[in-house]
Amino acid sequence: KMAVCTVIGFPNGYMTTAAKEFETKDALANGASEIDMVINVGRLIQGDEAYVEQEVAALVQLCHERGKILKVIIETCYLTEEEKIAMCKAVTEAGADYIKTSTGFGTGGATMEDILLFKKFIGPHVKMKAAGGVKSVEDMEAFLEAGCDRIGTSSAISLIKGQSVKGY
């Protein structure tokens, strides 16, 4: 059976929690088994970590009561180290299944530094997904060895063939 995943709050996460809840309910009703939510980066940068954590918790509840997975995209390329740490804690406290580096539409993708930071600050139930920045099989293997459970790349076929790719 193939898992169906969709993104909620794409691309910048700026919509209201109510809008994200509607998107999530609709996606789950239409067969999604996994939801990738984009945090409200603007609210986080404004210092409203509590808002972001409450929003994550609301979507965790919708997903988990239906036995589905929630991945939280924090868009690391826009965040300070302190904001990344705050999101590790928020994702953990809210009970999300994954923390994910990027949407692929920001200014940068996953870095090893971010994955190592996640590993240090997430709880034991939170898995990691590195998305973007995977340019070679060596990159992919390094992210997996660092503890990532999943890799997000639009270049999977090239990587499987052993070809490096350009871009982030």
Coordinates of N, CA and C in Angstrom, one line a residue:
K1 N 0.8 -1.2 0.0 CA 0.0 0.0 0.0 C 0.9 1.2 0.0
M2 N 0.6 2.2 -0.9 CA 1.3 3.4 -1.0 C 0.8 4.5 -0.1
A3 N 1.6 5.2 0.7 CA 1.2 6.3 1.5 C 1.0 7.5 0.7
V4 N -0.1 8.2 1.0 CA -0.4 9.5 0.3 C -0.1 10.6 1.3
C5 N 0.7 11.6 0.8 CA 1.0 12.7 1.7 C 0.7 14.0 0.9
T6 N 0.3 15.0 1.7 CA 0.1 16.3 1.1 C 0.6 17.4 2.1
V7 N 0.8 18.6 1.5 CA 1.3 19.7 2.4 C 0.2 20.6 2.7
I8 N 0.2 21.0 4.0 CA -0.8 21.9 4.5 C -0.1 23.3 4.8
G9 N -0.7 24.4 4.5 CA -0.1 25.7 4.8 C 1.0 26.0 3.8
F10 N 1.1 25.4 2.7 CA 2.1 25.6 1.7 C 1.9 26.9 0.9
P11 N 3.0 27.7 0.7 CA 4.4 27.4 0.9 C 5.0 28.0 2.2
N12 N 4.3 29.1 2.7 CA 4.9 29.8 3.8 C 4.2 29.7 5.2
G13 N 3.1 29.0 5.2 CA 2.5 28.7 6.5 C 1.8 29.9 7.1
Y14 N 1.5 30.9 6.3 CA 1.0 32.2 6.9 C -0.5 32.2 7.1
M15 N -1.2 31.2 6.7 CA -2.7 31.2 6.9 C -3.0 30.9 8.4
T16 N -4.3 31.1 8.8 CA -4.7 30.9 10.2 C -4.6 29.4 10.5
T17 N -4.7 29.1 11.8 CA -4.8 27.8 12.3 C -6.1 27.1 11.8
A18 N -7.2 27.9 11.8 CA -8.4 27.4 11.4 C -8.4 26.9 9.9
A19 N -7.7 27.7 9.1 CA -7.5 27.3 7.7 C -6.7 26.0 7.6
K20 N -5.6 25.9 8.4 CA -4.8 24.7 8.3 C -5.6 23.5 8.8
E21 N -6.4 23.7 9.8 CA -7.3 22.6 10.3 C -8.2 22.2 9.2
F22 N -8.8 23.1 8.5 CA -9.7 22.7 7.4 C -9.0 22.0 6.3
E23 N -7.8 22.5 5.9 CA -7.0 21.8 4.9 C -6.7 20.3 5.4
T24 N -6.3 20.2 6.6 CA -5.9 18.9 7.2 C -7.1 17.9 7.2
K25 N -8.3 18.4 7.7 CA -9.5 17.5 7.7 C -9.8 17.1 6.3
D26 N -9.8 18.1 5.3 CA -10.1 17.8 4.0 C -9.2 16.8 3.3
A27 N -7.9 17.0 3.6 CA -6.9 16.0 3.0 C -7.0 14.6 3.6
L28 N -7.3 14.6 4.9 CA -7.5 13.2 5.5 C -8.7 12.6 5.0
A29 N -9.8 13.4 4.8 CA -11.1 12.8 4.3 C -10.9 12.3 2.9
N30 N -9.9 12.9 2.2 CA -9.7 12.5 0.8 C -8.6 11.5 0.6
G31 N -8.2 10.8 1.7 CA -7.3 9.7 1.6 C -5.8 9.9 2.0
A32 N -5.5 11.1 2.5 CA -4.1 11.4 2.9 C -3.8 10.5 4.1
S33 N -2.6 9.9 4.1 CA -2.2 9.2 5.3 C -1.1 9.9 6.1
E34 N -0.5 10.9 5.4 CA 0.5 11.8 6.1 C 0.2 13.2 5.7
I35 N 0.5 14.1 6.7 CA 0.3 15.5 6.5 C 1.7 16.2 6.8
D36 N 2.2 17.0 5.8 CA 3.3 17.8 6.1 C 2.9 19.3 6.2
M37 N 2.9 19.8 7.5 CA 2.4 21.1 7.7 C 3.6 22.1 7.7
V38 N 3.4 23.3 7.1 CA 4.4 24.3 7.2 C 4.1 25.3 8.4
I39 N 5.0 25.5 9.3 CA 4.8 26.3 10.4 C 4.6 27.8 9.9
N40 N 4.0 28.6 10.7 CA 3.8 30.0 10.4 C 5.1 30.7 10.8
V41 N 6.0 30.8 9.8 CA 7.4 31.3 10.0 C 7.3 32.7 10.5
G42 N 6.4 33.5 10.0 CA 6.3 34.9 10.4 C 6.0 35.0 11.9
R43 N 5.0 34.2 12.4 CA 4.7 34.2 13.8 C 5.9 33.8 14.7
L44 N 6.6 32.8 14.2 CA 7.8 32.4 15.0 C 8.8 33.5 15.0
I45 N 9.1 34.1 13.9 CA 10.1 35.2 13.8 C 9.7 36.4 14.7
Q46 N 8.4 36.6 14.8 CA 7.9 37.7 15.7 C 8.0 37.3 17.1
G47 N 8.4 36.1 17.4 CA 8.6 35.7 18.8 C 7.4 34.9 19.4
D48 N 6.4 34.6 18.6 CA 5.2 33.9 19.1 C 5.4 32.4 19.0
E49 N 6.3 31.8 19.7 CA 6.5 30.4 19.7 C 5.3 29.6 20.2
A50 N 4.6 30.2 21.2 CA 3.4 29.5 21.7 C 2.4 29.3 20.6
Y51 N 2.2 30.3 19.8 CA 1.2 30.2 18.7 C 1.6 29.0 17.8
V52 N 2.8 28.9 17.4 CA 3.3 27.9 16.5 C 3.1 26.5 17.2
E53 N 3.5 26.4 18.5 CA 3.3 25.1 19.2 C 1.8 24.7 19.3
Q54 N 1.0 25.7 19.6 CA -0.5 25.4 19.6 C -1.0 24.9 18.3
E55 N -0.5 25.5 17.2 CA -1.0 25.2 15.9 C -0.5 23.7 15.6
V56 N 0.7 23.4 15.9 CA 1.2 22.1 15.6 C 0.4 21.1 16.5
A57 N 0.1 21.4 17.7 CA -0.7 20.5 18.6 C -2.1 20.3 18.0
A58 N -2.7 21.3 17.5 CA -4.0 21.1 16.9 C -4.0 20.2 15.7
L59 N -3.0 20.2 14.9 CA -2.9 19.3 13.7 C -2.4 17.9 14.1
V60 N -1.6 17.9 15.2 CA -1.3 16.5 15.7 C -2.5 15.8 16.1
Q61 N -3.4 16.5 16.9 CA -4.6 15.9 17.3 C -5.5 15.4 16.2
L62 N -5.6 16.2 15.1 CA -6.4 15.8 14.0 C -5.9 14.6 13.3
C63 N -4.5 14.6 13.2 CA -3.9 13.4 12.5 C -3.9 12.2 13.4
H64 N -3.5 12.3 14.6 CA -3.4 11.1 15.5 C -4.7 10.5 15.8
E65 N -5.8 11.3 15.9 CA -7.1 10.7 16.2 C -7.6 9.8 15.0
R66 N -6.9 10.0 13.9 CA -7.3 9.2 12.7 C -6.2 8.2 12.4
G67 N -5.2 8.1 13.2 CA -4.1 7.2 13.0 C -3.1 7.6 11.9
K68 N -3.0 8.9 11.7 CA -2.2 9.4 10.6 C -0.9 10.1 11.1
I69 N 0.0 10.4 10.2 CA 1.3 11.0 10.6 C 1.3 12.5 10.3
L70 N 2.0 13.2 11.2 CA 2.2 14.7 11.0 C 3.6 15.0 11.0
K71 N 4.1 15.6 9.9 CA 5.5 16.1 9.8 C 5.4 17.6 9.8
V72 N 6.3 18.2 10.5 CA 6.3 19.7 10.7 C 7.5 20.2 10.0
I73 N 7.2 21.1 9.0 CA 8.3 21.7 8.2 C 8.6 23.1 8.8
I74 N 9.8 23.2 9.3 CA 10.1 24.5 10.0 C 10.9 25.5 9.1
E75 N 11.2 25.1 7.9 CA 11.9 26.0 6.9 C 13.2 26.6 7.5
T76 N 14.1 25.8 7.8 CA 15.4 26.2 8.5 C 16.1 27.3 7.9
C77 N 16.0 27.5 6.6 CA 16.8 28.5 5.9 C 16.5 29.9 6.4
Y78 N 15.3 30.1 7.0 CA 14.9 31.4 7.4 C 15.1 31.6 8.9
L79 N 15.5 30.6 9.6 CA 15.5 30.7 11.1 C 16.9 30.8 11.7
T80 N 17.0 31.5 12.9 CA 18.2 31.5 13.7 C 18.3 30.2 14.4
E81 N 19.5 30.0 15.0 CA 19.7 28.7 15.8 C 18.7 28.7 16.9
E82 N 18.5 29.8 17.6 CA 17.6 29.8 18.7 C 16.2 29.5 18.3
E83 N 15.7 30.0 17.1 CA 14.4 29.6 16.6 C 14.3 28.2 16.2
K84 N 15.4 27.6 15.7 CA 15.4 26.2 15.3 C 15.3 25.3 16.6
I85 N 16.0 25.7 17.6 CA 15.9 25.0 18.9 C 14.5 25.1 19.5
A86 N 13.9 26.3 19.4 CA 12.6 26.5 19.9 C 11.6 25.6 19.2
M87 N 11.8 25.4 17.9 CA 10.9 24.6 17.1 C 11.1 23.1 17.4
C88 N 12.3 22.7 17.7 CA 12.6 21.3 18.1 C 11.8 21.0 19.4
K89 N 11.8 22.0 20.3 CA 11.1 21.8 21.6 C 9.5 21.8 21.3
A90 N 9.1 22.7 20.4 CA 7.6 22.9 20.2 C 7.1 21.6 19.5
V91 N 7.9 21.1 18.5 CA 7.4 19.9 17.8 C 7.4 18.7 18.8
T92 N 8.4 18.6 19.6 CA 8.4 17.6 20.6 C 7.2 17.7 21.6
E93 N 7.0 18.9 22.2 CA 5.9 19.1 23.1 C 4.6 18.8 22.5
A94 N 4.4 19.2 21.3 CA 3.1 19.1 20.6 C 2.8 17.6 20.2
G95 N 3.9 16.8 20.2 CA 3.7 15.4 19.9 C 3.7 15.0 18.4
A96 N 4.3 15.9 17.6 CA 4.4 15.6 16.2 C 5.3 14.4 15.9
D97 N 5.1 13.7 14.8 CA 5.9 12.5 14.4 C 7.2 12.9 13.9
Y98 N 7.3 13.9 13.1 CA 8.6 14.3 12.4 C 8.8 15.8 12.5
I99 N 10.1 16.2 12.4 CA 10.5 17.5 12.2 C 11.2 17.5 10.8
K100 N 10.9 18.4 9.9 CA 11.4 18.4 8.6 C 12.0 19.7 8.3
T101 N 13.2 19.7 7.6 CA 13.9 20.9 7.4 C 13.3 22.0 6.5
S102 N 12.7 21.5 5.4 CA 12.4 22.5 4.3 C 11.3 22.1 3.4
T103 N 10.7 23.1 2.8 CA 9.6 22.8 1.8 C 10.2 22.5 0.4
G104 N 11.4 23.0 0.2 CA 12.0 23.0 -1.2 C 11.8 24.3 -1.9
F105 N 11.0 25.2 -1.4 CA 10.7 26.5 -2.0 C 11.4 27.6 -1.3
G106 N 12.1 27.4 -0.3 CA 12.9 28.4 0.4 C 14.2 28.7 -0.2
T107 N 15.0 29.4 0.5 CA 16.3 29.8 -0.1 C 17.4 28.7 0.2
G108 N 17.1 27.7 0.9 CA 18.1 26.6 1.1 C 17.4 25.4 1.6
G109 N 18.1 24.3 1.6 CA 17.6 23.0 2.0 C 18.3 22.5 3.3
A110 N 18.2 21.2 3.5 CA 18.8 20.6 4.7 C 20.3 20.8 4.7
T111 N 20.8 21.0 5.9 CA 22.2 21.0 6.1 C 22.5 20.0 7.3
M112 N 23.7 19.5 7.3 CA 24.1 18.5 8.3 C 24.1 19.2 9.7
E113 N 24.4 20.5 9.7 CA 24.4 21.3 11.0 C 23.0 21.3 11.5
D114 N 22.0 21.5 10.7 CA 20.6 21.5 11.2 C 20.2 20.2 11.7
I115 N 20.5 19.1 11.0 CA 20.1 17.8 11.4 C 20.8 17.4 12.8
L116 N 22.1 17.8 12.9 CA 22.7 17.5 14.2 C 22.1 18.4 15.3
L117 N 21.7 19.6 15.0 CA 21.0 20.4 16.0 C 19.6 19.8 16.4
F118 N 18.9 19.3 15.4 CA 17.6 18.6 15.6 C 17.8 17.5 16.6
K119 N 18.8 16.6 16.2 CA 19.1 15.4 17.0 C 19.4 15.7 18.5
K120 N 20.0 16.9 18.7 CA 20.3 17.3 20.1 C 19.1 17.7 20.8
F121 N 18.1 18.3 20.2 CA 17.0 19.0 20.9 C 15.6 18.4 20.7
I122 N 15.5 17.4 19.8 CA 14.1 16.8 19.7 C 14.0 15.7 20.7
G123 N 12.7 15.4 21.1 CA 12.5 14.3 22.0 C 12.6 12.9 21.2
P124 N 12.7 11.9 22.0 CA 12.9 10.5 21.4 C 11.8 10.0 20.5
H125 N 10.6 10.6 20.6 CA 9.6 10.1 19.7 C 9.5 10.8 18.3
V126 N 10.3 11.9 18.2 CA 10.3 12.7 17.0 C 11.4 12.2 16.0
K127 N 11.0 11.9 14.8 CA 11.9 11.5 13.7 C 12.3 12.7 12.9
M128 N 13.3 12.6 12.1 CA 13.8 13.7 11.3 C 13.7 13.4 9.8
K129 N 13.4 14.4 9.1 CA 13.4 14.3 7.6 C 14.2 15.5 7.1
A130 N 15.2 15.1 6.3 CA 16.1 16.1 5.6 C 15.5 16.3 4.2
A131 N 15.2 17.5 3.9 CA 14.6 17.8 2.6 C 15.3 18.9 1.9
G132 N 15.7 18.8 0.7 CA 16.5 19.7 -0.1 C 17.9 19.6 0.4
G133 N 18.8 20.0 -0.4 CA 20.2 19.9 -0.1 C 20.9 18.5 -0.2
V134 N 20.1 17.6 -0.7 CA 20.6 16.2 -0.9 C 21.0 16.2 -2.4
K135 N 22.3 16.3 -2.6 CA 22.8 16.5 -4.0 C 23.6 15.2 -4.5
S136 N 23.8 14.3 -3.6 CA 24.6 13.1 -4.0 C 24.2 11.9 -3.1
V137 N 24.6 10.7 -3.6 CA 24.3 9.5 -2.8 C 25.1 9.7 -1.4
E138 N 26.3 10.3 -1.5 CA 27.1 10.5 -0.2 C 26.3 11.4 0.7
D139 N 25.7 12.5 0.2 CA 24.9 13.4 1.1 C 23.7 12.6 1.7
M140 N 23.0 11.8 0.9 CA 21.9 11.0 1.4 C 22.3 10.1 2.5
E141 N 23.4 9.4 2.2 CA 23.9 8.4 3.2 C 24.4 9.1 4.5
A142 N 25.0 10.3 4.4 CA 25.4 11.1 5.5 C 24.2 11.5 6.4
F143 N 23.1 12.0 5.7 CA 21.9 12.3 6.5 C 21.3 11.1 7.2
L144 N 21.3 10.0 6.5 CA 20.7 8.8 7.1 C 21.6 8.4 8.3
E145 N 22.9 8.4 8.1 CA 23.8 8.0 9.2 C 23.7 9.0 10.4
A146 N 23.3 10.2 10.1 CA 23.2 11.2 11.2 C 21.8 11.0 12.0
G147 N 21.0 10.1 11.5 CA 19.8 9.9 12.2 C 18.5 10.2 11.5
C148 N 18.5 10.7 10.3 CA 17.3 10.9 9.5 C 16.6 9.6 9.2
D149 N 15.3 9.7 9.3 CA 14.5 8.5 9.0 C 14.0 8.6 7.5
R150 N 14.0 9.8 7.0 CA 13.5 10.0 5.6 C 14.3 11.1 5.0
I151 N 14.4 11.1 3.7 CA 15.1 12.0 2.8 C 14.0 12.6 1.8
G152 N 14.0 13.9 1.7 CA 13.1 14.5 0.7 C 14.0 15.0 -0.4
T153 N 13.8 14.6 -1.7 CA 14.5 15.0 -2.8 C 13.7 14.9 -4.1
S154 N 13.8 15.8 -4.9 CA 13.1 15.7 -6.2 C 14.1 15.1 -7.2
S155 N 15.2 14.6 -6.8 CA 16.2 14.0 -7.7 C 16.5 12.6 -7.4
A156 N 15.5 11.8 -6.9 CA 15.7 10.5 -6.4 C 16.2 9.6 -7.5
I157 N 15.7 9.7 -8.7 CA 16.1 8.8 -9.8 C 17.6 9.1 -10.2
S158 N 18.0 10.3 -10.2 CA 19.4 10.7 -10.5 C 20.3 10.1 -9.4
L159 N 19.9 10.3 -8.1 CA 20.7 9.8 -7.0 C 20.8 8.2 -7.0
I160 N 19.7 7.6 -7.3 CA 19.7 6.1 -7.4 C 20.7 5.6 -8.5
K161 N 20.8 6.4 -9.6 CA 21.7 6.1 -10.7 C 23.1 6.5 -10.4
G162 N 23.3 7.1 -9.2 CA 24.7 7.5 -8.8 C 25.1 8.9 -9.3
Q163 N 24.2 9.6 -9.9 CA 24.5 10.9 -10.4 C 24.3 12.0 -9.4
S164 N 25.3 13.0 -9.3 CA 25.1 14.1 -8.5 C 24.2 15.1 -9.2
V165 N 23.5 16.0 -8.4 CA 22.6 17.0 -9.0 C 23.0 18.4 -8.5
K166 N 22.6 19.4 -9.3 CA 22.9 20.8 -9.0 C 21.7 21.4 -8.2
G167 N 21.9 22.5 -7.6 CA 20.9 23.3 -6.9 C 21.1 22.9 -5.4
Y168 N 20.1 23.4 -4.6 CA 20.2 23.0 -3.2 C 19.3 21.9 -3.0

